[in-house]
Amino acid sequence: MNELSGVTLLMQGGAWTIVAFVVLLVFRGNLVPRAVLEDVRKDRDARVAEALAERDIWREAHKESEAARLDAQGQAGELLELSRTAYTVLRAIRGEVPGDAMDSPVAAPPS
């Protein structure tokens, strides 16, 4: 029974082993005071709240830009339709539109 395991080492060292283990945890950063933990949590919560606020700002900006884009798209469609109408009217005035009621092939009876 010459082997030393963690339990036998704890039993042999007693309280000093526990103190050394706690000191090791503190130095490695696994064990921190409550004040430090609360500060870290407050900092994390503040960063999360800031990120959420920024997300909401970007979401609102996206909604506004989409509304403006849809409005501009609708206006462009209306302008395109008006330009087609104006183009057709001008062609009809110049006599370039086939199928007009005044055209002789359309107005004349088939022979």
PDB file of N, CA and C in Angstrom, residues 67-78:
ATOM      1  N   ALA A  67     -39.721  50.168 -46.053  1.00  0.00           N
ATOM      2  CA  ALA A  67     -40.909  50.947 -46.399  1.00  0.00           C
ATOM      3  C   ALA A  67     -40.576  51.968 -47.489  1.00  0.00           C
ATOM      4  N   ALA A  68     -39.429  52.622 -47.368  1.00  0.00           N
ATOM      5  CA  ALA A  68     -39.020  53.598 -48.383  1.00  0.00           C
ATOM      6  C   ALA A  68     -38.740  52.903 -49.715  1.00  0.00           C
ATOM      7  N   ARG A  69     -38.139  51.728 -49.669  1.00  0.00           N
ATOM      8  CA  ARG A  69     -37.851  50.992 -50.898  1.00  0.00           C
ATOM      9  C   ARG A  69     -39.137  50.573 -51.603  1.00  0.00           C
ATOM     10  N   LEU A  70     -40.104  50.088 -50.833  1.00  0.00           N
ATOM     11  CA  LEU A  70     -41.379  49.702 -51.431  1.00  0.00           C
ATOM     12  C   LEU A  70     -42.106  50.904 -52.020  1.00  0.00           C
ATOM     13  N   ASP A  71     -42.031  52.031 -51.337  1.00  0.00           N
ATOM     14  CA  ASP A  71     -42.653  53.254 -51.849  1.00  0.00           C
ATOM     15  C   ASP A  71     -41.982  53.680 -53.150  1.00  0.00           C
ATOM     16  N   ALA A  72     -40.652  53.661 -53.186  1.00  0.00           N
ATOM     17  CA  ALA A  72     -39.927  54.040 -54.398  1.00  0.00           C
ATOM     18  C   ALA A  72     -40.209  53.052 -55.528  1.00  0.00           C
ATOM     19  N   GLN A  73     -40.321  51.790 -55.204  1.00  0.00           N
ATOM     20  CA  GLN A  73     -40.622  50.778 -56.221  1.00  0.00           C
ATOM     21  C   GLN A  73     -42.018  51.008 -56.802  1.00  0.00           C
ATOM     22  N   GLY A  74     -42.971  51.342 -55.957  1.00  0.00           N
ATOM     23  CA  GLY A  74     -44.316  51.642 -56.439  1.00  0.00           C
ATOM     24  C   GLY A  74     -44.344  52.873 -57.327  1.00  0.00           C
ATOM     25  N   GLN A  75     -43.599  53.901 -56.921  1.00  0.00           N
ATOM     26  CA  GLN A  75     -43.543  55.121 -57.730  1.00  0.00           C
ATOM     27  C   GLN A  75     -42.874  54.859 -59.073  1.00  0.00           C
ATOM     28  N   ALA A  76     -41.833  54.045 -59.068  1.00  0.00           N
ATOM     29  CA  ALA A  76     -41.155  53.718 -60.325  1.00  0.00           C
ATOM     30  C   ALA A  76     -42.095  52.941 -61.244  1.00  0.00           C
ATOM     31  N   GLY A  77     -42.891  52.052 -60.684  1.00  0.00           N
ATOM     32  CA  GLY A  77     -43.868  51.320 -61.488  1.00  0.00           C
ATOM     33  C   GLY A  77     -44.912  52.241 -62.098  1.00  0.00           C
ATOM     34  N   GLU A  78     -45.381  53.201 -61.316  1.00  0.00           N
ATOM     35  CA  GLU A  78     -46.354  54.165 -61.833  1.00  0.00           C
ATOM     36  C   GLU A  78     -45.741  55.019 -62.938  1.00  0.00           C
TER      37      GLU A  78
END
